[in-house]
Tab-separated table of C-alpha atoms in Angstrom:
chain	number	residue	atom	x	y	z
A	64	MET	CA	-12.493	-4.873	19.759
A	65	ARG	CA	-15.598	-3.805	21.506
A	66	MET	CA	-18.202	-5.972	23.521
A	67	SER	CA	-21.804	-5.496	24.616
A	68	PRO	CA	-22.100	-4.924	28.007
A	69	THR	CA	-24.068	-8.146	28.281
A	70	LEU	CA	-21.060	-10.043	26.754
A	71	PHE	CA	-18.898	-8.348	29.510
A	72	ALA	CA	-20.934	-9.328	32.272
A	73	LEU	CA	-21.255	-12.882	30.931
A	74	LEU	CA	-17.634	-13.124	30.806
A	75	GLY	CA	-17.136	-11.715	34.195
A	76	THR	CA	-19.323	-14.211	35.794
A	77	ALA	CA	-17.354	-16.660	33.827
A	78	ALA	CA	-14.172	-15.823	35.042
A	79	LEU	CA	-15.112	-15.441	38.974
A	80	ALA	CA	-16.823	-18.536	38.757
A	81	ALA	CA	-14.365	-20.625	37.008
A	82	PRO	CA	-10.695	-21.678	38.216
A	83	ALA	CA	-7.913	-20.498	36.029
A	84	LEU	CA	-7.316	-23.086	33.417
A	85	ALA	CA	-10.993	-23.501	32.841
A	86	GLN	CA	-11.517	-20.085	31.979
A	87	GLU	CA	-10.896	-20.283	28.415
A	88	LYS	CA	-13.261	-22.759	28.135
A	89	THR	CA	-15.997	-21.004	30.176
A	90	SER	CA	-16.004	-17.910	28.498
A	91	ILE	CA	-16.609	-19.461	25.277
A	92	GLN	CA	-19.446	-21.524	26.335
A	93	ALA	CA	-20.701	-18.178	27.813
A	94	ILE	CA	-20.351	-16.535	24.495
A	95	GLU	CA	-22.151	-19.696	23.058
A	96	GLU	CA	-25.090	-19.083	25.730
A	97	TYR	CA	-24.987	-15.473	24.872
A	98	ARG	CA	-25.716	-16.238	21.176
A	99	GLU	CA	-28.554	-18.677	21.995
A	100	MET	CA	-30.173	-16.392	24.056
A	101	LEU	CA	-30.156	-13.783	20.948
A	102	GLN	CA	-31.732	-16.316	18.482
A	103	ASP	CA	-35.204	-15.777	19.883
A	104	GLY	CA	-36.190	-12.863	17.815
A	105	ASN	CA	-33.617	-11.715	15.366
A	106	PRO	CA	-34.459	-8.480	14.400
A	107	ALA	CA	-33.244	-9.665	10.792
A	108	ASP	CA	-37.078	-10.483	10.278
A	109	LEU	CA	-37.467	-6.710	10.221
A	110	PHE	CA	-34.929	-6.396	7.300
A	111	ASP	CA	-36.581	-9.387	5.731
A	112	ALA	CA	-40.025	-8.235	5.746
A	113	LYS	CA	-38.971	-4.799	4.192
A	114	GLY	CA	-36.932	-6.853	1.770
A	115	GLU	CA	-39.844	-8.754	0.443
A	116	GLU	CA	-41.731	-5.568	0.405
A	117	LEU	CA	-39.132	-3.774	-1.571
A	118	TRP	CA	-38.838	-6.822	-4.342
A	119	LYS	CA	-42.415	-6.845	-5.032
A	120	LYS	CA	-43.373	-2.967	-4.885
A	121	PRO	CA	-43.243	-0.855	-8.111
A	122	ARG	CA	-40.536	1.784	-7.585
A	123	GLY	CA	-37.894	4.187	-9.193
A	124	PRO	CA	-38.325	6.173	-12.504
A	125	LYS	CA	-39.858	3.038	-14.410
A	126	SER	CA	-42.092	2.185	-11.223
A	127	ALA	CA	-41.330	-1.485	-11.714
A	128	SER	CA	-41.196	-4.084	-9.097
A	129	LEU	CA	-38.031	-6.503	-9.139
A	130	GLU	CA	-40.330	-9.516	-9.656
A	131	LYS	CA	-38.692	-10.177	-13.117
A	132	CYS	CA	-35.260	-9.790	-11.851
A	133	ASP	CA	-32.895	-12.868	-12.848
A	134	LEU	CA	-30.651	-13.894	-9.888
A	135	GLY	CA	-29.243	-16.591	-12.050
A	136	LYS	CA	-31.928	-19.103	-12.026
A	137	GLY	CA	-34.252	-17.330	-14.115
A	138	PRO	CA	-36.254	-14.292	-13.976
A	139	GLY	CA	-38.484	-14.052	-10.447
A	140	VAL	CA	-36.588	-17.274	-9.133
A	141	VAL	CA	-35.580	-16.512	-5.903
A	142	LYS	CA	-35.225	-19.691	-3.961
A	143	GLY	CA	-31.932	-21.470	-4.000
A	144	ALA	CA	-30.248	-18.610	-5.866
A	145	PHE	CA	-28.471	-17.048	-3.097
A	146	VAL	CA	-26.275	-20.448	-2.790
A	147	GLU	CA	-25.034	-20.239	-6.256
A	148	LEU	CA	-23.701	-16.380	-5.778
A	149	PRO	CA	-21.367	-14.831	-7.148
A	150	ARG	CA	-21.977	-16.263	-10.635
A	151	TYR	CA	-21.443	-15.294	-14.112
A	152	PHE	CA	-24.090	-13.279	-15.819
A	153	LYS	CA	-23.896	-13.275	-19.807
A	154	ASP	CA	-26.297	-10.021	-19.836
A	155	THR	CA	-23.653	-7.922	-18.159
A	156	ASN	CA	-20.805	-10.057	-18.978
A	157	LYS	CA	-19.527	-9.980	-15.321
A	158	VAL	CA	-19.301	-12.119	-12.433
A	159	GLN	CA	-22.066	-10.792	-10.049
A	160	ASP	CA	-22.611	-11.058	-6.010
A	161	LEU	CA	-25.990	-10.744	-4.788
A	162	GLU	CA	-25.680	-6.834	-4.066
A	163	SER	CA	-23.912	-6.210	-7.606
A	164	ARG	CA	-26.650	-8.114	-9.633
A	165	LEU	CA	-29.468	-6.494	-7.265
A	166	LEU	CA	-28.057	-3.212	-8.442
A	167	THR	CA	-28.037	-4.692	-12.335
A	168	CYS	CA	-31.970	-5.024	-11.712
A	169	MET	CA	-32.676	-2.181	-9.706
A	170	SER	CA	-30.958	-0.230	-12.632
A	171	THR	CA	-32.152	-2.018	-15.831
A	172	LEU	CA	-35.987	-2.772	-14.409
A	173	GLN	CA	-36.481	0.132	-12.096
A	174	GLY	CA	-34.390	2.782	-13.610
A	175	ILE	CA	-32.536	3.675	-10.341
A	176	ASP	CA	-29.194	5.060	-10.718
A	177	PRO	CA	-26.494	2.410	-9.374
A	178	LYS	CA	-23.962	5.357	-8.272
A	179	GLU	CA	-26.745	6.105	-5.695
A	180	VAL	CA	-25.852	2.847	-4.103
A	181	ILE	CA	-22.225	2.647	-4.976
A	182	LYS	CA	-21.658	6.087	-3.539
A	183	GLY	CA	-23.760	5.868	-0.799
A	184	GLN	CA	-23.589	5.188	2.901
A	185	TRP	CA	-24.426	1.886	5.043
A	186	GLY	CA	-27.599	1.848	6.184
A	187	ARG	CA	-29.213	4.580	4.446
A	188	GLY	CA	-30.909	5.238	1.287
A	189	GLU	CA	-30.998	2.650	-1.870
A	190	ARG	CA	-27.571	1.102	-0.047
A	191	ALA	CA	-30.147	-0.035	2.985
A	192	ASN	CA	-32.759	-1.291	0.488
A	193	THR	CA	-30.220	-3.461	-1.157
A	194	THR	CA	-29.164	-4.732	2.346
A	195	ALA	CA	-32.993	-5.322	3.028
A	196	LEU	CA	-33.358	-7.140	-0.320
A	197	ALA	CA	-30.214	-9.104	0.252
A	198	THR	CA	-31.374	-10.178	3.852
A	199	TRP	CA	-35.151	-11.509	2.181
A	200	ILE	CA	-33.353	-13.200	-0.950
A	201	ALA	CA	-30.570	-15.044	1.428
A	202	GLY	CA	-33.411	-15.829	3.786
A	203	GLN	CA	-35.328	-17.741	0.757
A	204	SER	CA	-32.155	-20.317	0.615
A	205	LYS	CA	-31.908	-20.785	4.237
A	206	GLY	CA	-30.798	-24.369	5.115
A	207	MET	CA	-30.073	-24.874	1.493
A	208	ARG	CA	-25.932	-25.759	0.740
A	209	PHE	CA	-23.561	-23.570	-1.160
A	210	ASN	CA	-22.918	-25.050	-4.877
A	211	LEU	CA	-21.371	-21.918	-6.721
A	212	PRO	CA	-20.791	-22.719	-10.368
A	213	GLN	CA	-17.316	-22.713	-11.547
A	214	SER	CA	-18.041	-23.516	-15.539
A	215	THR	CA	-16.854	-20.522	-17.112
A	216	ALA	CA	-13.322	-18.933	-17.623
A	217	GLN	CA	-14.622	-15.948	-15.716
A	218	GLU	CA	-15.965	-17.746	-12.908
A	219	ARG	CA	-12.582	-19.561	-12.380
A	220	THR	CA	-10.576	-16.154	-13.195
A	221	MET	CA	-12.404	-14.410	-10.408
A	222	TYR	CA	-11.985	-17.154	-8.108
A	223	GLU	CA	-7.681	-16.989	-8.602
A	224	VAL	CA	-8.502	-13.517	-8.166
A	225	GLY	CA	-10.040	-13.785	-5.027
A	226	LYS	CA	-7.427	-16.310	-3.711
A	227	ARG	CA	-4.649	-13.722	-4.314
A	228	LEU	CA	-6.616	-11.209	-2.606
A	229	PHE	CA	-7.099	-13.517	0.409
A	230	PHE	CA	-3.362	-13.487	0.471
A	231	GLN	CA	-2.370	-10.100	-0.019
A	232	ARG	CA	-0.565	-8.614	2.690
A	233	GLY	CA	-0.819	-4.916	2.885
A	234	GLY	CA	-1.315	-1.824	5.048
A	235	ALA	CA	0.569	-0.815	8.036
A	236	HIS	CA	0.097	-3.945	9.841
A	237	ASP	CA	1.196	-6.085	6.646
A	238	PHE	CA	-2.186	-7.840	7.309
A	239	ALA	CA	-4.330	-10.233	4.590
A	240	CYS	CA	-7.393	-11.668	5.139
A	241	ALA	CA	-5.025	-14.909	5.541
A	242	SER	CA	-3.693	-13.562	8.879
A	243	CYS	CA	-6.655	-13.995	10.648
A	244	HIS	CA	-8.381	-16.853	8.453
A	245	GLY	CA	-5.570	-18.744	7.129
A	246	GLU	CA	-5.261	-21.613	10.055
A	247	GLU	CA	-7.732	-23.377	11.973
A	248	GLY	CA	-8.685	-22.755	15.582
A	249	LYS	CA	-7.479	-19.536	16.159
A	250	ARG	CA	-9.132	-16.528	17.677
A	251	ILE	CA	-8.642	-12.857	18.076
A	252	ARG	CA	-9.267	-11.613	21.567
A	253	LEU	CA	-12.239	-14.328	22.395
A	254	GLN	CA	-13.545	-14.287	19.298
A	255	ASP	CA	-13.030	-17.619	17.254
A	256	LEU	CA	-11.766	-17.093	13.509
A	257	PRO	CA	-13.084	-19.672	10.803
A	258	LEU	CA	-10.602	-21.069	8.425
A	259	LEU	CA	-11.478	-19.922	5.157
A	260	THR	CA	-9.438	-21.606	2.577
A	261	LYS	CA	-11.754	-24.518	2.956
A	262	ALA	CA	-15.463	-25.094	4.299
A	263	PRO	CA	-15.711	-23.828	7.462
A	264	GLY	CA	-19.065	-25.526	8.626
A	265	ASP	CA	-22.690	-24.879	8.453
A	266	GLY	CA	-23.535	-21.027	8.994
A	267	ILE	CA	-20.068	-20.357	9.647
A	268	GLY	CA	-17.933	-17.721	7.771
A	269	PHE	CA	-19.296	-16.988	4.206
A	270	ALA	CA	-22.403	-19.178	4.988
A	271	ALA	CA	-23.432	-16.969	7.958
A	272	TRP	CA	-24.017	-13.369	6.469
A	273	PRO	CA	-26.260	-11.408	5.962
A	274	ALA	CA	-26.508	-11.047	9.851
A	275	TYR	CA	-27.903	-8.465	12.186
A	276	ARG	CA	-24.904	-7.222	14.222
A	277	VAL	CA	-26.127	-6.380	17.751
A	278	SER	CA	-23.185	-4.709	18.688
A	279	ASN	CA	-24.069	-1.884	16.179
A	280	GLY	CA	-27.576	-2.474	15.578
A	281	GLN	CA	-27.355	-2.848	11.801
A	282	MET	CA	-28.004	-5.810	9.405
A	283	TRP	CA	-24.887	-6.387	7.477
A	284	SER	CA	-24.706	-7.835	4.239
A	285	MET	CA	-21.832	-9.961	2.819
A	286	GLN	CA	-20.143	-6.480	0.960
A	287	HIS	CA	-20.687	-4.661	4.535
A	288	ARG	CA	-18.534	-7.706	6.223
A	289	LEU	CA	-15.956	-7.576	3.747
A	290	ASN	CA	-15.894	-3.732	3.856
A	291	ASP	CA	-14.998	-4.075	7.934
A	292	CYS	CA	-12.583	-6.758	7.453
A	293	TYR	CA	-10.613	-4.625	5.151
A	294	ARG	CA	-10.886	-1.632	7.443
A	295	GLN	CA	-9.765	-3.798	10.567
A	296	GLN	CA	-6.904	-4.874	8.028
A	297	ARG	CA	-5.746	-1.124	7.891
A	298	PHE	CA	-6.650	-1.137	3.988
A	299	PRO	CA	-8.115	1.312	1.962
A	300	GLU	CA	-11.927	0.883	1.677
A	301	PRO	CA	-12.912	-1.144	-1.449
A	302	ASP	CA	-15.375	0.313	-3.589
A	303	PHE	CA	-18.931	-1.016	-3.004
A	304	VAL	CA	-19.554	-3.966	-5.240
A	305	SER	CA	-16.248	-3.817	-6.925
A	306	ASP	CA	-14.233	-6.454	-8.332
A	307	VAL	CA	-12.283	-7.023	-5.548
A	308	THR	CA	-15.264	-7.666	-3.143
A	309	VAL	CA	-17.173	-9.820	-5.822
A	310	ALA	CA	-13.775	-12.016	-6.310
A	311	LEU	CA	-13.459	-12.401	-2.717
A	312	GLY	CA	-17.170	-13.660	-2.486
A	313	VAL	CA	-16.437	-16.266	-5.494
A	314	TYR	CA	-13.269	-17.532	-3.400
A	315	LEU	CA	-15.033	-17.636	-0.119
A	316	GLY	CA	-18.215	-18.652	-1.602
A	317	VAL	CA	-16.676	-21.775	-3.803
A	318	ASN	CA	-14.892	-22.579	-0.624
A	319	ALA	CA	-17.733	-22.863	1.306
A	320	LYS	CA	-19.258	-25.609	-0.965
A	321	GLY	CA	-21.326	-28.194	0.732
A	322	ASN	CA	-21.803	-25.660	3.845
A	323	LYS	CA	-25.393	-24.852	4.726
A	324	SER	CA	-26.898	-20.979	4.482
A	325	THR	CA	-28.099	-20.163	7.906
A	326	ALA	CA	-28.694	-16.612	6.934
A	327	PRO	CA	-29.737	-14.015	7.818
A	328	THR	CA	-28.227	-14.968	11.367
A	329	ILE	CA	-27.512	-12.764	14.272
A	330	LYS	CA	-23.895	-11.944	15.296
A	331	ARG	CA	-22.505	-10.058	18.531
B	280	MET	CA	-9.971	5.883	-7.838
B	281	SER	CA	-10.845	7.111	-11.253
B	282	LYS	CA	-13.596	5.443	-13.433
B	283	HIS	CA	-11.166	5.380	-16.241
B	284	LYS	CA	-8.407	3.255	-14.339
B	285	HIS	CA	-11.520	0.895	-12.931
B	286	PHE	CA	-12.889	0.464	-16.460
B	287	MET	CA	-9.081	-0.356	-18.005
B	288	ALA	CA	-9.083	-3.065	-15.053
B	289	LEU	CA	-12.501	-4.507	-16.428
B	290	ALA	CA	-11.471	-4.283	-19.883
B	291	ALA	CA	-8.072	-6.101	-19.279
B	292	ALA	CA	-9.902	-8.911	-17.235
B	293	ALA	CA	-12.279	-9.298	-20.395
B	294	ALA	CA	-9.508	-9.482	-22.347
B	295	LEU	CA	-7.602	-11.853	-20.491
B	296	VAL	CA	-10.735	-14.162	-20.097
B	297	ALA	CA	-11.668	-14.074	-23.761
B	298	GLY	CA	-7.967	-14.816	-24.810
B	299	CYS	CA	-7.717	-17.909	-22.675
B	300	ALA	CA	-11.390	-18.940	-23.031
B	301	GLY	CA	-10.526	-21.171	-26.050
B	302	GLY	CA	-7.969	-23.133	-23.893
B	303	GLY	CA	-4.618	-21.533	-23.959
B	304	GLY	CA	-3.754	-21.007	-20.733
B	305	ASN	CA	-2.578	-24.006	-18.349
B	306	VAL	CA	-5.896	-24.918	-16.945
B	307	ALA	CA	-8.780	-24.746	-19.706
B	308	GLY	CA	-10.042	-21.411	-19.944
B	309	THR	CA	-8.120	-19.934	-17.233
B	310	PRO	CA	-5.045	-17.306	-17.456
B	311	SER	CA	-1.645	-18.032	-16.480
B	312	ALA	CA	-0.440	-17.244	-12.954
B	313	ALA	CA	1.215	-14.301	-14.212
B	314	GLU	CA	-1.679	-13.086	-15.867
B	315	LEU	CA	-3.707	-13.602	-12.745
B	316	ASP	CA	-1.171	-11.926	-10.511
B	317	ALA	CA	-1.395	-8.943	-13.018
B	318	LEU	CA	-4.928	-8.795	-13.435
B	319	THR	CA	-5.357	-9.025	-9.435
B	320	GLN	CA	-2.736	-5.724	-9.060
B	321	GLN	CA	-4.844	-3.947	-11.731
B	322	ILE	CA	-8.181	-5.029	-9.639
B	323	ILE	CA	-6.695	-3.697	-6.596
B	324	GLN	CA	-5.377	-0.346	-7.822
B	325	ALA	CA	-8.832	0.140	-9.584
B	326	ASP	CA	-10.995	-0.422	-6.640
B	327	PHE	CA	-9.432	0.682	-3.466
B	328	HIS	CA	-10.009	4.419	-2.988
B	329	ASP	CA	-8.568	6.354	-0.280
B	330	LYS	CA	-10.392	6.774	2.918
B	331	GLY	CA	-9.604	8.877	6.129
B	332	ILE	CA	-5.658	8.537	6.773
B	333	VAL	CA	-5.342	5.392	5.002
B	334	LYS	CA	-4.153	5.869	1.224
B	335	VAL	CA	-4.172	3.565	-1.728
B	336	SER	CA	-0.497	4.242	-2.670
B	337	GLU	CA	0.864	3.272	0.815
B	338	ALA	CA	-1.257	0.516	1.365
B	339	PHE	CA	-0.037	-1.108	-1.581
B	340	ARG	CA	3.528	0.082	-2.201
B	341	ASP	CA	6.033	-2.416	-3.488
B	342	ASP	CA	7.641	-4.199	-0.790
B	343	GLU	CA	9.930	-7.107	-1.452
B	344	THR	CA	8.998	-8.708	1.531
B	345	ILE	CA	5.440	-8.532	1.221
B	346	ARG	CA	5.548	-9.529	-2.453
B	347	ALA	CA	7.578	-12.818	-1.889
B	348	CYS	CA	5.263	-13.881	1.003
B	349	ASN	CA	2.236	-12.944	-0.795
B	350	ALA	CA	3.362	-15.146	-3.686
B	351	ALA	CA	4.516	-18.178	-1.542
B	352	ASP	CA	1.045	-18.164	0.174
B	353	VAL	CA	-0.905	-18.122	-3.301
B	354	ALA	CA	1.290	-21.252	-4.405
B	355	GLY	CA	0.887	-22.827	-0.963
B	356	LYS	CA	4.594	-23.633	-0.625
B	357	PRO	CA	6.598	-21.917	2.085
B	358	LEU	CA	9.261	-19.301	0.996
B	359	ASP	CA	12.761	-20.881	-0.288
B	360	ALA	CA	15.682	-20.812	2.080
B	361	ALA	CA	17.646	-18.119	-0.146
B	362	ALA	CA	14.944	-15.822	-0.088
B	363	THR	CA	14.051	-16.032	3.411
B	364	LYS	CA	17.587	-15.497	4.538
B	365	ARG	CA	17.702	-12.540	2.009
B	366	ILE	CA	14.470	-10.920	3.234
B	367	GLU	CA	15.423	-11.670	7.081
B	368	ALA	CA	18.642	-9.744	6.402
B	369	ALA	CA	17.084	-6.712	4.654
B	370	ASN	CA	14.556	-6.305	7.380
B	371	MET	CA	17.053	-6.620	9.932
B	372	GLN	CA	18.825	-3.640	8.399
B	373	THR	CA	15.897	-1.456	8.898
B	374	ILE	CA	15.593	-2.046	13.044
B	375	LYS	CA	16.454	1.140	15.052
B	376	TRP	CA	18.148	0.590	17.892
B	377	PRO	CA	17.320	2.828	21.069
B	378	ALA	CA	19.201	6.424	20.538
B	379	ASN	CA	19.747	6.591	24.117
B	380	GLY	CA	20.631	2.740	24.779
B	381	LYS	CA	17.746	2.369	26.895
B	382	TYR	CA	15.597	-0.763	25.701
B	383	LEU	CA	13.385	-0.854	28.456
B	384	GLY	CA	10.564	1.542	29.619
B	385	ASP	CA	7.887	1.467	31.590
B	386	TRP	CA	5.833	-2.038	31.751
B	387	LYS	CA	2.853	-0.463	33.060
B	388	GLU	CA	2.620	1.723	29.806
B	389	GLY	CA	3.456	-1.266	27.855
B	390	GLU	CA	0.496	-3.113	29.240
B	391	LYS	CA	-1.730	-0.369	28.073
B	392	ILE	CA	-0.387	-0.505	24.551
B	393	ALA	CA	-0.455	-4.013	24.657
B	394	GLN	CA	-4.320	-3.544	25.431
B	395	SER	CA	-5.080	-1.282	22.571
B	396	GLY	CA	-6.021	-2.346	19.288
B	397	ARG	CA	-6.646	1.043	17.878
B	398	GLY	CA	-4.922	3.164	15.265
B	399	MET	CA	-4.264	3.453	11.587
B	400	THR	CA	-7.760	2.351	10.360
B	401	TRP	CA	-9.997	4.733	7.898
B	402	THR	CA	-11.846	5.277	11.011
B	403	ASP	CA	-9.033	6.574	12.964
B	404	GLN	CA	-7.507	10.135	13.436
B	405	ALA	CA	-4.109	11.395	12.225
B	406	GLY	CA	-2.042	11.628	15.556
B	407	ALA	CA	-3.866	9.588	17.896
B	408	ALA	CA	-1.783	7.196	19.862
B	409	ASN	CA	-1.723	3.532	18.297
B	410	GLY	CA	-1.857	0.618	20.356
B	411	GLY	CA	0.166	-2.597	19.914
B	412	ASN	CA	-2.876	-5.216	19.013
B	413	CYS	CA	-0.639	-7.298	21.398
B	414	TYR	CA	-3.826	-9.279	22.850
B	415	ASN	CA	-5.423	-9.741	19.774
B	416	CYS	CA	-3.241	-12.382	18.919
B	417	HIS	CA	-0.849	-13.320	21.967
B	418	GLN	CA	-1.745	-14.218	25.681
B	419	ILE	CA	0.459	-12.177	27.720
B	420	ASP	CA	-0.657	-11.536	31.642
B	421	LYS	CA	-2.540	-14.350	32.685
B	422	LYS	CA	-5.091	-12.179	34.400
B	423	GLU	CA	-6.663	-10.942	30.944
B	424	ILE	CA	-8.653	-13.923	29.728
B	425	SER	CA	-9.757	-12.006	26.518
B	426	PHE	CA	-6.234	-12.842	24.279
B	427	GLY	CA	-5.972	-14.211	20.931
B	428	THR	CA	-4.189	-17.164	19.767
B	429	ILE	CA	-2.844	-16.075	16.299
B	430	GLY	CA	0.731	-15.868	17.732
B	431	PRO	CA	2.490	-18.095	20.627
B	432	SER	CA	1.392	-17.281	24.312
B	433	LEU	CA	3.843	-14.583	26.188
B	434	TYR	CA	3.022	-15.269	29.473
B	435	ASN	CA	5.994	-15.731	31.565
B	436	TYR	CA	8.196	-14.430	28.106
B	437	GLY	CA	11.083	-13.396	30.562
B	438	LYS	CA	11.036	-15.739	32.916
B	439	LEU	CA	11.117	-18.923	30.452
B	440	ARG	CA	14.184	-17.521	28.818
B	441	GLY	CA	16.038	-16.917	31.907
B	442	VAL	CA	16.174	-13.367	32.106
B	443	LYS	CA	16.580	-12.330	36.019
B	444	ASP	CA	17.956	-8.906	35.654
B	445	PRO	CA	17.496	-7.308	32.132
B	446	SER	CA	20.278	-4.819	32.608
B	447	SER	CA	22.642	-7.627	33.395
B	448	PRO	CA	25.432	-8.117	30.424
B	449	ALA	CA	23.958	-12.039	30.557
B	450	ALA	CA	20.525	-10.789	29.595
B	451	GLN	CA	21.543	-8.414	26.527
B	452	GLU	CA	21.238	-10.530	23.746
B	453	MET	CA	17.189	-11.505	24.629
B	454	VAL	CA	16.683	-7.785	25.443
B	455	LYS	CA	18.117	-6.860	21.940
B	456	TYR	CA	16.505	-9.752	20.526
B	457	THR	CA	12.926	-8.652	21.676
B	458	TRP	CA	13.181	-5.038	20.705
B	459	GLY	CA	14.081	-6.295	17.302
B	460	LYS	CA	10.898	-8.497	16.989
B	461	ILE	CA	8.836	-5.707	17.954
B	462	TRP	CA	10.616	-3.426	15.717
B	463	ASN	CA	10.611	-5.552	12.625
B	464	SER	CA	9.323	-9.108	13.257
B	465	LYS	CA	10.235	-10.115	9.832
B	466	ALA	CA	13.599	-9.620	10.600
B	467	TYR	CA	13.528	-12.801	12.436
B	468	ASN	CA	10.592	-14.496	10.544
B	469	ALA	CA	10.312	-13.573	6.859
B	470	CYS	CA	6.591	-14.230	6.292
B	471	SER	CA	5.602	-13.574	10.159
B	472	ASN	CA	1.964	-12.658	10.520
B	473	MET	CA	3.299	-10.146	13.237
B	474	PRO	CA	2.901	-6.371	12.249
B	475	ARG	CA	6.422	-4.563	11.862
B	476	ALA	CA	5.460	-2.477	14.652
B	477	GLY	CA	8.520	0.224	14.513
B	478	HIS	CA	9.486	-0.013	10.961
B	479	MET	CA	6.231	0.732	9.881
B	480	GLY	CA	5.458	3.517	12.247
B	481	ILE	CA	2.680	1.887	14.409
B	482	LEU	CA	4.612	2.259	17.450
B	483	ASN	CA	7.327	4.847	18.540
B	484	GLU	CA	10.573	4.304	20.154
B	485	LYS	CA	9.221	4.825	23.520
B	486	GLN	CA	6.369	2.894	23.017
B	487	VAL	CA	8.674	-0.304	21.698
B	488	ALA	CA	10.931	0.257	25.198
B	489	ASP	CA	7.663	-0.258	27.001
B	490	ILE	CA	6.449	-3.087	25.375
B	491	VAL	CA	9.966	-4.865	26.041
B	492	ALA	CA	9.418	-3.908	29.628
B	493	LEU	CA	6.138	-5.595	29.720
B	494	LEU	CA	7.557	-8.546	28.367
B	495	LEU	CA	11.361	-8.490	30.171
B	496	ASP	CA	11.011	-6.570	33.736
B	497	PRO	CA	10.882	-9.408	36.075
B	498	LYS	CA	8.180	-7.126	38.120
B	499	SER	CA	5.863	-7.203	35.057
B	500	PRO	CA	2.832	-9.675	35.499
B	501	VAL	CA	4.037	-11.247	32.378
B	502	ASN	CA	7.034	-12.888	34.836
B	503	GLN	CA	4.818	-13.950	37.670
């Protein structure tokens, strides 16, 4: 649980100023103030701009742009696509989230090898490009409400698999996603934990990513967030855009129905 | 994970979906619960890979406690009384009591262990000292404001349980319970959220003793 020096300073001030019983409340307020301060000038804007450029620019062996990419609402339709992902795609016969769908488009339209991204590293090369693209695409649905389709057997199956993954205990600590996100009003250290078995609210949980992480100065997509959740659970690493991550995305996304997307957001 | 295995899981998923799309399952177009369980396990085996010190074979090894509690959670029903009793008894059998009979270590060391959330992730090194992760979920010392609330408050743990002298015969039952709870929490609550710190090798005997001291030593800040 690393915190930035600024946050520590704020917490320190709060602790000194408040009587014992009010400490908890005051420190939460301090964090809220800190988050508000961060809202001015979200560095996610830089990734957003890079993503838009990457969408429109001819790239890859086929020297094509992504402007004919079908994110579920028809070729080239970006607005509103994010709040309906993951969903089933007929052409790949797969349920795909934003990033796995982007890989399909990069591969079919541009000739970019998906392995480059799947075997790649966070913040580097084509994987960094997918994060930037995801940031821009998500931003085009800002303020819209999540409404993932569950009209196909594949989507309903992935929801059920995602539910089982959510409750899957494992690793040295017997943790599951549900250990932290299975009850209302809990926190780890001072970090509030959203309950993810139901819609936790606008811009909370699934509806908050992609986000710029101040603590490590990186733009994090949902794939990256899930990856780090698994790390903290003491699990092995899930493959990038694998069915494990997509199924969890379906479970969380369907549960978030009606919540407003605020992505790209900013996080500690 | 091998590409072959991954493909197999996907093929199995496709077969399940195709087989049930015609309306064979319980809910129209959805595989049965057992098929979904099997599919989930196939996907897990295919989609995770070893990283750093974390191995797929260890993280998902078969464990009756885990299997039963996961199933109960997915069904949204608590574990039945018989299974609860059986699982708690089996976990009780795994508790290793202190070889030298010394249950209480150094509470100052215990506080350090309680503060540390390190250990056993794929970014941790093999052989590095693990933390207890205690403050992540519990209030312990009142002076520490950065504590979690997933578990109950442990502030005044010993005091509230009437432990004035942990070495007295009257305190032995509580001392043993505290040791056992840290060693294997599932011995007392089958599907507890708490890690089985001793049983899973997160903390060693000395560290467990230090945590017991933190909770029960009258001089520890916990009991002030």
